[in-house]
Rosetta silent file (secondary structure, phi, psi, omega in degrees, C-alpha in Angstrom):
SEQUENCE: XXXXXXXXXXXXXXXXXXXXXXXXXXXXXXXXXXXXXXXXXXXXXXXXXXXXXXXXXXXXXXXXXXXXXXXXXXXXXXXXXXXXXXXXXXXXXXXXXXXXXXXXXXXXXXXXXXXXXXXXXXXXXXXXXXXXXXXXXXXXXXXXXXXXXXXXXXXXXXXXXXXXXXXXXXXXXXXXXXXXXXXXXXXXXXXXXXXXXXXXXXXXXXXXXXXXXXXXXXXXXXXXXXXXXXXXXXXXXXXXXXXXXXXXXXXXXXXXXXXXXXXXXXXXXXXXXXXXXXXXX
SCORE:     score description
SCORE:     0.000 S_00000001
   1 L     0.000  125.732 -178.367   -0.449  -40.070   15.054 S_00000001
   2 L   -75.596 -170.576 -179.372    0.752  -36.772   16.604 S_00000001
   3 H   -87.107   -2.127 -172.036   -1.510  -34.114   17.302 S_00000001
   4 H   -84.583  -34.514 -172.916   -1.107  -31.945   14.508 S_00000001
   5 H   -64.871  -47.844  176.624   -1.618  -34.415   12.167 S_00000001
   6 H   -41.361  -50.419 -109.259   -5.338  -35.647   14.191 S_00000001
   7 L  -131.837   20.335  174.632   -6.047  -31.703   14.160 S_00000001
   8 L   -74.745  154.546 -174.963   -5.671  -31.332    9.972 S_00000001
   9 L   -85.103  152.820 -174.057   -9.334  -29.838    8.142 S_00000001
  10 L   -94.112  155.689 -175.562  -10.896  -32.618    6.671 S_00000001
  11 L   -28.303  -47.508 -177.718  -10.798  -32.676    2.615 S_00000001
  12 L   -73.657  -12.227  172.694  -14.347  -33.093    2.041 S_00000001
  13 L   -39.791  145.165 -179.025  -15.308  -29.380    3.736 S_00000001
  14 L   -72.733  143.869  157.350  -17.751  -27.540    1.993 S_00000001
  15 L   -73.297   66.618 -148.848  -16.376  -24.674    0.141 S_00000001
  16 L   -74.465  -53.161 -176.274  -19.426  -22.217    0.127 S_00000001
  17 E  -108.062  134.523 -145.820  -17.693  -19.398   -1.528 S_00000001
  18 E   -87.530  -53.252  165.645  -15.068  -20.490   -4.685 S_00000001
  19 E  -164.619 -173.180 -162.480  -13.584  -16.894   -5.180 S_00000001
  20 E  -132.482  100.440 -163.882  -13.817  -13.468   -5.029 S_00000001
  21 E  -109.812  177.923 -167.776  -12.775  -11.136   -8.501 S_00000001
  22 E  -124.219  108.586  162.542  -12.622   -7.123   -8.950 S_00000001
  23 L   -74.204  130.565 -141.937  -14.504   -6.377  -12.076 S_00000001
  24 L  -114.229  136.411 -167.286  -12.156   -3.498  -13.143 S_00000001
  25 L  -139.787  139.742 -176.650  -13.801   -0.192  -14.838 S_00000001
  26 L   -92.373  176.231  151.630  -12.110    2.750  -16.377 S_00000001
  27 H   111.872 -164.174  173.574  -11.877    6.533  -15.704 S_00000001
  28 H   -69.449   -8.088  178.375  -12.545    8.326  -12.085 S_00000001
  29 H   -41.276  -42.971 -157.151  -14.495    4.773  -11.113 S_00000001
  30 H  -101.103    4.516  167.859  -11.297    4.072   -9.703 S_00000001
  31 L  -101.658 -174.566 -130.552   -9.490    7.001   -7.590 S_00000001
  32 L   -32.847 -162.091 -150.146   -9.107    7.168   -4.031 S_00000001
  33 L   -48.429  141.545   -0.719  -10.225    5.072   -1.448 S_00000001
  34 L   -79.810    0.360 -171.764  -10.637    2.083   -1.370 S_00000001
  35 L   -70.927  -20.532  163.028   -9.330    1.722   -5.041 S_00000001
  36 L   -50.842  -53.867 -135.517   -5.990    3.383   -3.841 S_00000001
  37 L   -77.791  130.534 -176.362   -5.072    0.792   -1.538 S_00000001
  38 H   -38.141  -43.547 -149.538   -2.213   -1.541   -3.928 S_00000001
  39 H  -100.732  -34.439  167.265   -3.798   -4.834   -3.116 S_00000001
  40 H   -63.158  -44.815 -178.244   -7.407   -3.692   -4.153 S_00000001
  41 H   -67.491  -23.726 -164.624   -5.948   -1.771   -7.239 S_00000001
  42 H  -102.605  -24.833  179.150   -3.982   -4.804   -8.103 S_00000001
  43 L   -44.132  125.340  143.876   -6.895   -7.542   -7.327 S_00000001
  44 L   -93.225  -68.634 -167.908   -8.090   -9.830  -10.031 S_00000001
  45 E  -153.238  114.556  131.455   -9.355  -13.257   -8.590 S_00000001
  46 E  -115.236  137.300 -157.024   -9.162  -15.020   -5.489 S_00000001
  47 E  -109.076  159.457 -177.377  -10.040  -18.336   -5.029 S_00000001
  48 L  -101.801  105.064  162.004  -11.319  -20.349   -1.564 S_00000001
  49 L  -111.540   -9.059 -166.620   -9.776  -23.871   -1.761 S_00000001
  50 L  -107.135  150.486  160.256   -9.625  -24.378    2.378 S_00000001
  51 L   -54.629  -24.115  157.959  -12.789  -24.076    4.702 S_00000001
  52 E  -148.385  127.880 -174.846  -10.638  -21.712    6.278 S_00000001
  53 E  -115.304  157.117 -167.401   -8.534  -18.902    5.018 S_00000001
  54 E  -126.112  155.294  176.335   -6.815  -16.166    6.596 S_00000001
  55 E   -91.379  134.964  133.280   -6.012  -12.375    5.636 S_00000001
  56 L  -109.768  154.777  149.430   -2.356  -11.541    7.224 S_00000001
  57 L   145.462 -164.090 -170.717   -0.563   -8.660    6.747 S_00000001
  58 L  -104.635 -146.741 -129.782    0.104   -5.227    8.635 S_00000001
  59 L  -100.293  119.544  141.924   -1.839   -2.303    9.696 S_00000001
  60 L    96.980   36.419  179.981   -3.557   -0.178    6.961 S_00000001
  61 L   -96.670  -32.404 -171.234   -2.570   -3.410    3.870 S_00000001
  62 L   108.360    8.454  144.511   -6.401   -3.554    3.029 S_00000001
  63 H   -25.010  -62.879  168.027   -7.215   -6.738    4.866 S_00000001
  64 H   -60.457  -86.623 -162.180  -10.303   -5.454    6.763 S_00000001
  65 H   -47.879  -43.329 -168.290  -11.846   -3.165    3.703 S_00000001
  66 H   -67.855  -42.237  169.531  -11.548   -6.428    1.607 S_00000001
  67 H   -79.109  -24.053  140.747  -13.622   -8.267    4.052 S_00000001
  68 H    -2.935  -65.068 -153.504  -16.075   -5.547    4.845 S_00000001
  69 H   -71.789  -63.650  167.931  -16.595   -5.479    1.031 S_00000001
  70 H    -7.111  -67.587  171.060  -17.004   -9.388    1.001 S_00000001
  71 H   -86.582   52.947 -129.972  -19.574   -9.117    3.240 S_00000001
  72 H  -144.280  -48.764 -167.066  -20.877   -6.253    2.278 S_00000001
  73 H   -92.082  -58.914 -172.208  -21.267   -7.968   -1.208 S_00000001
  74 L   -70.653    9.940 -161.757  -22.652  -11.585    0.550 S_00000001
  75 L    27.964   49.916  160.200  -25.121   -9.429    2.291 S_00000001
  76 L   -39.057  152.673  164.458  -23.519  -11.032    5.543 S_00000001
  77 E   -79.498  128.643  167.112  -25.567  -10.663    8.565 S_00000001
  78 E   -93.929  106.470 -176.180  -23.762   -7.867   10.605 S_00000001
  79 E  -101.377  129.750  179.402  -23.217   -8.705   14.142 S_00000001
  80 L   110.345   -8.160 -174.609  -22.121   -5.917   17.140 S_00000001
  81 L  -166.375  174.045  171.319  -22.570   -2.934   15.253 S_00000001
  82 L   -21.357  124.727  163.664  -24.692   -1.118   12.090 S_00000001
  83 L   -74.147  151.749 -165.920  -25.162   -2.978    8.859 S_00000001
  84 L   -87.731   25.852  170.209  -22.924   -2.162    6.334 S_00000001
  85 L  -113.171   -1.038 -167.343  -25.491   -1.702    4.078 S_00000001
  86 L  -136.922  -39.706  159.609  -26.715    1.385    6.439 S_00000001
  87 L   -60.831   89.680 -173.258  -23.636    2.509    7.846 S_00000001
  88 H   -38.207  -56.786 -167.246  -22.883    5.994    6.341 S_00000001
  89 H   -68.452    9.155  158.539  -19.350    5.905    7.178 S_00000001
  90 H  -128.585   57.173  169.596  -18.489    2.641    4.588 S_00000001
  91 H   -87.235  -26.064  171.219  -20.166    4.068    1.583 S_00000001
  92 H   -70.713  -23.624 -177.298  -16.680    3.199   -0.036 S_00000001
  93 H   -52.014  -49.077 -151.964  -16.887   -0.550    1.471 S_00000001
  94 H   -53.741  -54.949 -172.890  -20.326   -0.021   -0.051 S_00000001
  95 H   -47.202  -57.344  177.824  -18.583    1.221   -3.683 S_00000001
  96 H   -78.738   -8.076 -174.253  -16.123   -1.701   -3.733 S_00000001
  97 H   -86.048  -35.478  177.394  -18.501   -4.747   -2.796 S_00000001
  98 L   -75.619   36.456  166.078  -20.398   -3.566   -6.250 S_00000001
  99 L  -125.184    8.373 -175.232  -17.828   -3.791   -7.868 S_00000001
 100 E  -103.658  118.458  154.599  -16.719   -7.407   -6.526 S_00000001
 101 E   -72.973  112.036 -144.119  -17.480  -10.163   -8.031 S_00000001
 102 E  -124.689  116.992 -166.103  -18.470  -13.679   -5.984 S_00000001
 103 E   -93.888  113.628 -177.797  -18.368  -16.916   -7.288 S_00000001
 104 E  -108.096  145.010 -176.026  -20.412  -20.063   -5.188 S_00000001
 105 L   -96.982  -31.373 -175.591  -20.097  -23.272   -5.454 S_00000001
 106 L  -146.895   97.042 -174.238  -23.093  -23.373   -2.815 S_00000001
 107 L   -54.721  167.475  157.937  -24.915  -19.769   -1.853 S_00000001
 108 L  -160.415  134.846 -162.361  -25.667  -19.824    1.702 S_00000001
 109 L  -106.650   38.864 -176.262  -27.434  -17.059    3.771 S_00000001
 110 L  -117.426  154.486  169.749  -26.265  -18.766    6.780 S_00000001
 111 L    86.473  173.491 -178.594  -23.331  -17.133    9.184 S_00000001
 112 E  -148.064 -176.364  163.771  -22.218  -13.698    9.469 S_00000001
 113 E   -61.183  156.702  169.081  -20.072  -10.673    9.488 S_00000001
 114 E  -177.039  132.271  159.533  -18.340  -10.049   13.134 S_00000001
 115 E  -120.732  165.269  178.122  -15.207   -7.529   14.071 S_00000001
 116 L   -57.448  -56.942 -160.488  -13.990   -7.923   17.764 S_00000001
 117 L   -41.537  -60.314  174.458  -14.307   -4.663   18.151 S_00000001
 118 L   -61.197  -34.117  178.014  -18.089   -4.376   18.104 S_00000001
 119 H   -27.079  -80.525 -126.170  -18.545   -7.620   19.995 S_00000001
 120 H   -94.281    5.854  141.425  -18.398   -5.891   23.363 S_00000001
 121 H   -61.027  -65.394 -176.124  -21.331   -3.164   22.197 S_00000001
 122 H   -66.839  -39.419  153.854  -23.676   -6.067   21.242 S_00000001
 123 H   -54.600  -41.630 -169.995  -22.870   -7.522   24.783 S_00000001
 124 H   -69.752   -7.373 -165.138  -23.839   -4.141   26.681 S_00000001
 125 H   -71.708  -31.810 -144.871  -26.837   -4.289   23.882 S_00000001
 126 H   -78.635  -41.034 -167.107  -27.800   -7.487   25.478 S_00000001
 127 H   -74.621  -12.879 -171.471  -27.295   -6.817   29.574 S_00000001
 128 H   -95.919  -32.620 -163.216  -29.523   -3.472   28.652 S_00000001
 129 H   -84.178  -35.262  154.073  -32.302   -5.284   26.909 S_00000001
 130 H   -42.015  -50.171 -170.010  -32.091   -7.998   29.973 S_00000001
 131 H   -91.316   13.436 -129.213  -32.498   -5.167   32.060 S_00000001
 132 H  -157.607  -59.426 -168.906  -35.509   -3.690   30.148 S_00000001
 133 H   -86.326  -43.756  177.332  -37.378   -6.989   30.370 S_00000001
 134 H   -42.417  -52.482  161.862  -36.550   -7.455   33.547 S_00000001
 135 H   -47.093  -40.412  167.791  -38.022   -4.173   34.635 S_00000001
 136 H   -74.025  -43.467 -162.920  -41.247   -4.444   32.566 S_00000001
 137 H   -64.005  -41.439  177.079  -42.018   -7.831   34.169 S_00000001
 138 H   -41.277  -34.248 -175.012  -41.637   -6.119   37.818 S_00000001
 139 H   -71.764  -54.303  173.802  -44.154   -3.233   36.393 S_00000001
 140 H   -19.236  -80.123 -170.568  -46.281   -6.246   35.307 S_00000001
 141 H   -36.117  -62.131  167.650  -46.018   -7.573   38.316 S_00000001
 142 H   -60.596  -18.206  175.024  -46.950   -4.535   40.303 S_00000001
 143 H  -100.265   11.124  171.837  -49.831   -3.558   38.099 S_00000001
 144 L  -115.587   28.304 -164.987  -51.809   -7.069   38.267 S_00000001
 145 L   -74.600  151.546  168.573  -50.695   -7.080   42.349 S_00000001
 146 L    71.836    4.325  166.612  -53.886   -8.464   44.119 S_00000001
 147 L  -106.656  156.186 -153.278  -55.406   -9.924   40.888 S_00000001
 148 L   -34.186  153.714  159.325  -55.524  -14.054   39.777 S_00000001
 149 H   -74.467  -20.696  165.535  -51.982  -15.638   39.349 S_00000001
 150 H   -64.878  -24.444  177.045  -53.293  -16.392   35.684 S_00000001
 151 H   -85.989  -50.509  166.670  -53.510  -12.969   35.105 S_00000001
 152 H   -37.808  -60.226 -166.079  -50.188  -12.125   36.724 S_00000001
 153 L   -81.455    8.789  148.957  -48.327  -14.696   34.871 S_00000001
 154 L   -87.362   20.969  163.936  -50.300  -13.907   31.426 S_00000001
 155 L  -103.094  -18.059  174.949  -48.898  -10.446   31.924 S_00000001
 156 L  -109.634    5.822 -173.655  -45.424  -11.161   32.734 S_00000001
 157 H   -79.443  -30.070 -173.088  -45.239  -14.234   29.997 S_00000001
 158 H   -74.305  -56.965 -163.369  -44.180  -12.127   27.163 S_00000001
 159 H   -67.501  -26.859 -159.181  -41.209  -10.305   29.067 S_00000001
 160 H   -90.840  -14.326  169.413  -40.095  -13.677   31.169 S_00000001
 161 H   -50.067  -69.771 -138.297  -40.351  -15.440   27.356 S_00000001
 162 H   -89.271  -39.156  158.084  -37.775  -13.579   25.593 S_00000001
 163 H   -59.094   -8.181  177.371  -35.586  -13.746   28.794 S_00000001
 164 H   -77.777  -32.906 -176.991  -35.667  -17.195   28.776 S_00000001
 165 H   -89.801   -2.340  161.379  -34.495  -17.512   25.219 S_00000001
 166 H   -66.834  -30.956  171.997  -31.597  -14.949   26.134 S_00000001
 167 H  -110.443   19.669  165.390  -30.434  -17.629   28.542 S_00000001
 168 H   -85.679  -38.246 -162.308  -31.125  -20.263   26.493 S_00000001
 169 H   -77.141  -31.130 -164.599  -29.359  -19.057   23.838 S_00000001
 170 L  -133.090   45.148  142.973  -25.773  -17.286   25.650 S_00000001
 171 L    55.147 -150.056  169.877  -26.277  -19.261   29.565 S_00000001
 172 L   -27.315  154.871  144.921  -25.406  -16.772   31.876 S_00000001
 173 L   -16.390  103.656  168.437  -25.439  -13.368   30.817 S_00000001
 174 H   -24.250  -69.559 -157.106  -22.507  -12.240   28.274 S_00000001
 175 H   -83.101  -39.738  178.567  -21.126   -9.914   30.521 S_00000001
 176 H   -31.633  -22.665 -162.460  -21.104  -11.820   33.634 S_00000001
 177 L   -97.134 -153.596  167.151  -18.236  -13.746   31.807 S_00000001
 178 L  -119.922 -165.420 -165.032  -14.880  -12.079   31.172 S_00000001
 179 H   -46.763  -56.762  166.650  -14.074  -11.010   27.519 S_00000001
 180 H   -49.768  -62.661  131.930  -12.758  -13.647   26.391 S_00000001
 181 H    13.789  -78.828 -154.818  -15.397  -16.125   28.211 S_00000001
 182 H   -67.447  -37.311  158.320  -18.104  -14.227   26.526 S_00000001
 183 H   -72.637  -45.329  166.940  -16.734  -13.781   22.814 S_00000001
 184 H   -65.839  -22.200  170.870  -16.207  -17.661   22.587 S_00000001
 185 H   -63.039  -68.926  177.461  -19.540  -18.264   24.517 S_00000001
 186 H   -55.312  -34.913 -155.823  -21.487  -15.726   22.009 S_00000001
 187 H   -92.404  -11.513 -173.328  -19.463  -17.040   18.906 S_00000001
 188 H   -84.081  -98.025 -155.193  -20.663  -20.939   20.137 S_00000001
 189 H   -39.199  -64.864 -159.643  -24.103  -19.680   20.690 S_00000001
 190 L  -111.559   35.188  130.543  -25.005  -18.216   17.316 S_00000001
 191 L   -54.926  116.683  162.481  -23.192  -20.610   15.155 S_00000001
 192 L  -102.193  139.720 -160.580  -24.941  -22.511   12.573 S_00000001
 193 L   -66.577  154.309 -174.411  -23.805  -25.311   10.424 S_00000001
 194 L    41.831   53.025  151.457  -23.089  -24.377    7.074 S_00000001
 195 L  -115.669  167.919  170.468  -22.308  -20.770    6.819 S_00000001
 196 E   -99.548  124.681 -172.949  -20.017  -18.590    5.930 S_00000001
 197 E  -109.437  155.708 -170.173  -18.408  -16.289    9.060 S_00000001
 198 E  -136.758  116.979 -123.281  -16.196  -13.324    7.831 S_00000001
 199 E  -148.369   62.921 -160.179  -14.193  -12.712   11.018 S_00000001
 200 E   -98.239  119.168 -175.073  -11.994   -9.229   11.439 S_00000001
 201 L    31.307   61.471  172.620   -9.236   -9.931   14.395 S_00000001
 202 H   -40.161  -56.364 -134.629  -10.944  -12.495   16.409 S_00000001
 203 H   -69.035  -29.260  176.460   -8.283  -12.511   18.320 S_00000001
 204 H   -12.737  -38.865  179.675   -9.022   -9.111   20.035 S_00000001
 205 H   -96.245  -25.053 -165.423  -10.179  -10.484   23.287 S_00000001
 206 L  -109.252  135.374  122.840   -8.379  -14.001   24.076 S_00000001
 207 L   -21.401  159.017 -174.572   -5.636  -14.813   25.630 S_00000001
 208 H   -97.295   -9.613  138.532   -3.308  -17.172   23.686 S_00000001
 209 H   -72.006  -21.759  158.465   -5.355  -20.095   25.492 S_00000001
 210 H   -76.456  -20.292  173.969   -8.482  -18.906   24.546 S_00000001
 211 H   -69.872  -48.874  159.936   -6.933  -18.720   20.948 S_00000001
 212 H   -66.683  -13.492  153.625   -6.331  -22.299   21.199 S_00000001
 213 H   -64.901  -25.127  178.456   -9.734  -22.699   22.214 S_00000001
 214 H   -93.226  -15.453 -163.832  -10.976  -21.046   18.977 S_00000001
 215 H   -94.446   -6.583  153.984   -8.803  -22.769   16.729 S_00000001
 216 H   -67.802   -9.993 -175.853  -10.468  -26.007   18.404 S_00000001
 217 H  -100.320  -63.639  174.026  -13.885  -24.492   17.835 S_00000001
 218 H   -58.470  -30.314  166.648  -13.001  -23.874   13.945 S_00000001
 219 H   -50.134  -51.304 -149.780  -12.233  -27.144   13.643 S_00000001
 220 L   -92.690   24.920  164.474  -15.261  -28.972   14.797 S_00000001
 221 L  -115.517  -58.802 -177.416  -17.477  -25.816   12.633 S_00000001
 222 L   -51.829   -3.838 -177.277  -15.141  -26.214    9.738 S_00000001
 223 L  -127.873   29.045  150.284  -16.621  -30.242    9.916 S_00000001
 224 L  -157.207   66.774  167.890  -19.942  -29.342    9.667 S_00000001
 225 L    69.853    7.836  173.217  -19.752  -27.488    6.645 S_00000001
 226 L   -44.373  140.666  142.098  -18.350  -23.779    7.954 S_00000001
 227 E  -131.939 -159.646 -164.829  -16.154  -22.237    5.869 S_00000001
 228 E  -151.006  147.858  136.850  -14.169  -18.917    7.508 S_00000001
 229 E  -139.044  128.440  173.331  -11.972  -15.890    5.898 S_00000001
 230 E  -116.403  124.869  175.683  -10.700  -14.554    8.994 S_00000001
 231 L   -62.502  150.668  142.862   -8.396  -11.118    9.085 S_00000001
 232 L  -157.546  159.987  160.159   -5.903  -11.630   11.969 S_00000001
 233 L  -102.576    8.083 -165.946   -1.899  -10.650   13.357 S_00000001
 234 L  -118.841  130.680 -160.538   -2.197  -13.369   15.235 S_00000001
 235 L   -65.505  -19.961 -177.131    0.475  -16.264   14.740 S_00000001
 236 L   -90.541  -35.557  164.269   -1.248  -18.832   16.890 S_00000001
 237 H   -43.640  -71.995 -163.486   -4.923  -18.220   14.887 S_00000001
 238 H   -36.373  -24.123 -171.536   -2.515  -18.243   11.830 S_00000001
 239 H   -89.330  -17.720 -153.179   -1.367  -22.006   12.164 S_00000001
 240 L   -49.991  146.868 -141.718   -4.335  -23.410   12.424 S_00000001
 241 L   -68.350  131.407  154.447   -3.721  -26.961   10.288 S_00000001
 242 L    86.704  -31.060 -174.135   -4.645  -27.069    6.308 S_00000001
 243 L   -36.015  153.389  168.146   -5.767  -23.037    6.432 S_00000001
 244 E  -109.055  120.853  175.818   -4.819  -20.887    2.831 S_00000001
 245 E  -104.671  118.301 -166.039   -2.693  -18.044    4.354 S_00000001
 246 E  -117.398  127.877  155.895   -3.283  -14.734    1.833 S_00000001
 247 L   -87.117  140.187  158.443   -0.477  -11.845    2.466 S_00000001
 248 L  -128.654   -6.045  162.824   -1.255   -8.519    1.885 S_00000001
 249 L   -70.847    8.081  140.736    1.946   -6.775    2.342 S_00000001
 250 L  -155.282 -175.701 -157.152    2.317   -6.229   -1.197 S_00000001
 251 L  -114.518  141.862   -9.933   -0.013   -6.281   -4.335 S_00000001
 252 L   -76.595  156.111 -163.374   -1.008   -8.503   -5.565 S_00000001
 253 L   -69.377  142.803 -156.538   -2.235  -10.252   -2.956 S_00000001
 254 L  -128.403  167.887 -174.118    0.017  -13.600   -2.790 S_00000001
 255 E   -82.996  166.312  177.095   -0.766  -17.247   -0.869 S_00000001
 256 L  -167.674  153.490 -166.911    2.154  -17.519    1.704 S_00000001
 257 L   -97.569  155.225 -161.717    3.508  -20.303    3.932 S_00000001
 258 H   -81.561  -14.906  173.600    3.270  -19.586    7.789 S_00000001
 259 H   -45.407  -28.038 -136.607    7.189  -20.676    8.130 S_00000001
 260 H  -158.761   32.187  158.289    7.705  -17.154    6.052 S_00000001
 261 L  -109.527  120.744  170.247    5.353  -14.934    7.611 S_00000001
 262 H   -20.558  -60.951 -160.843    6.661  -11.826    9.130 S_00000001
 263 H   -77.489   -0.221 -178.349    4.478  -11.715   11.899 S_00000001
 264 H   -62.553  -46.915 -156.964    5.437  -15.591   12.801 S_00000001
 265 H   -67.199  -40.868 -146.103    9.378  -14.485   12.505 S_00000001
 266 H   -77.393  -30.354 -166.377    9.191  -11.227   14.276 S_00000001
 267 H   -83.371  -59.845 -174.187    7.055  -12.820   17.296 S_00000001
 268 H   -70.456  -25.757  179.333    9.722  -15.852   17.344 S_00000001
 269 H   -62.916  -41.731 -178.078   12.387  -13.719   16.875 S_00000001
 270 H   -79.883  -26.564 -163.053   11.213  -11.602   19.989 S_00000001
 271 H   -85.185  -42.176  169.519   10.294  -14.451   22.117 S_00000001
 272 L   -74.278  -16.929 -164.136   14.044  -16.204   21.836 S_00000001
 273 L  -154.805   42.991 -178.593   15.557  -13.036   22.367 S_00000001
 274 H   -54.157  -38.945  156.432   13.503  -10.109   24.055 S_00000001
 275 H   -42.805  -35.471  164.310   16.208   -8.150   25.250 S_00000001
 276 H   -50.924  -42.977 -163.428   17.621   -7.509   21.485 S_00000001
 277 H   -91.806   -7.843 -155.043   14.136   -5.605   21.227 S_00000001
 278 H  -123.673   13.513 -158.432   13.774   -4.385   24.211 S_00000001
 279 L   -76.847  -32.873 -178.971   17.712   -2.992   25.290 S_00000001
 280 L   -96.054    9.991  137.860   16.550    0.762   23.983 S_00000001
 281 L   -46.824    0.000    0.000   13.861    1.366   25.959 S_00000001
């Protein structure tokens, strides 16, 4: 059996969420943003048939604001930055998830929200709160000096607790590792079986061997009941085995094979022949 065939999703994955529709209203409901963008104005229904599906298309298609709104709509957990339920600046995400309509075959409050971006803000969140408890336990320390060691260590047990479950949960320190290290190491750590993660340009950090590291990591999540809609550009994310690949480079949004995706051609295209692109510099 080669390896792509071994590395197919298996059939039986749960499906948590079945599809996603635009209940459509007339009148000013419906000017500018995000109701502007063609593939939101043009949205009916999309359905989840794979465990994991991907957004493609290019910069400024509506990829991101549809999953924003998704989660936004799922109540998602938001991890690395504000919830989008709080965050002033996506009161239109905020506009379009009530107006999206989400169909489950099985709700689940498990999993989360995540852009790359924010990732490396929720690490510095982490080494400063590390650095916080470390620092109270020292005060501890110094302000039970010369009294029982029961009293020392029931004064330093609450701060040396919650460090313990910081390196129980992400090993070493997040930052200690290097980006890439530390976003699959964090995205490991606070996985749980059977959720849904909503996933804007994982790729942001890895190398294209850590990318083959994640699409081995969606496997073995996608087989214990995961499902994913991931945003991405990136052609090696993009392959991953069995995935539903949704284009957004024109409206309505259409399923598309990865053989016939721009950013596959344009990437192979450069990669056989970089000087063609690169003679007019």
């Amino acid at each position: 059996m080669s390896r792509r065939a071994s590395f197919t999703s298996p059939a039986a994955a749960m499906i948590h969420l079945r599809s996603v529709g635009l209940v459509k209203l007339g009148g000013h409901a419906t000017d500018g943003f995000p109701f502007d963008v063609p593939v939101i104005r043009a949205l009916e229904t999309l359905e989840f048939s794979a465990p994991v599906t991907f957004f493609v298309g290019e910069n400024g298609s509506g990829k991101s604001t549809l999953l924003e709104a998704i989660a936004s709509a799922a109540d998602s957990i938001t991890v690395g930055s504000e919830n989008i339920a709080r965050d002033p600046s996506l009161a239109p995400i905020r506009a379009l998830a009530k107006r999206l309509k989400l169909i489950w075959q099985k709700r689940t409050k498990k999993g989360f929200f995540l852009r790359a971006e924010d990732f490396f803000g929720y690490a510095r969140r982490l080494a400063r709160m590390r650095a916080e408890l470390e620092q109270e336990a020292s005060e501890a320390e110094s302000e039970y000096k010369g009294r029982s060691e029961t009293a020392l260590a029931l004064a330093r047990m609450p701060y040396m607790r919650e460090l313990h479950a910081l390196k129980t949960q992400y090993g070493r320190e997040l930052g200690d590792y290097s980006h890439g290290e530390s976003f699959l190491s964090f995205f490991q750590a606070r996985f749980v079986p059977g959720g849904l993660y909503l996933l804007d340009e994982p790729e942001a950090p890895l190398s294209p061997l850590r990318q083959l590291a994640f699409l081995f990591m969606l496997k073995q999540m996608s087989e214990q009941d995961a499902q994913f809609i991931i945003a991405t550009h990136s052609p090696i994310i993009m392959a991953f085995p069995g995935a539903t690949i949704l284009s957004f480079d024109h409206a309505p949004i259409q399923p598309a094979a990865y053989q016939e995706l721009e950013h596959v051609a344009i990437t192979r295209a450069f990669l056989n022949n970089p000087e063609q692109y690169l003679k007019h510099l």
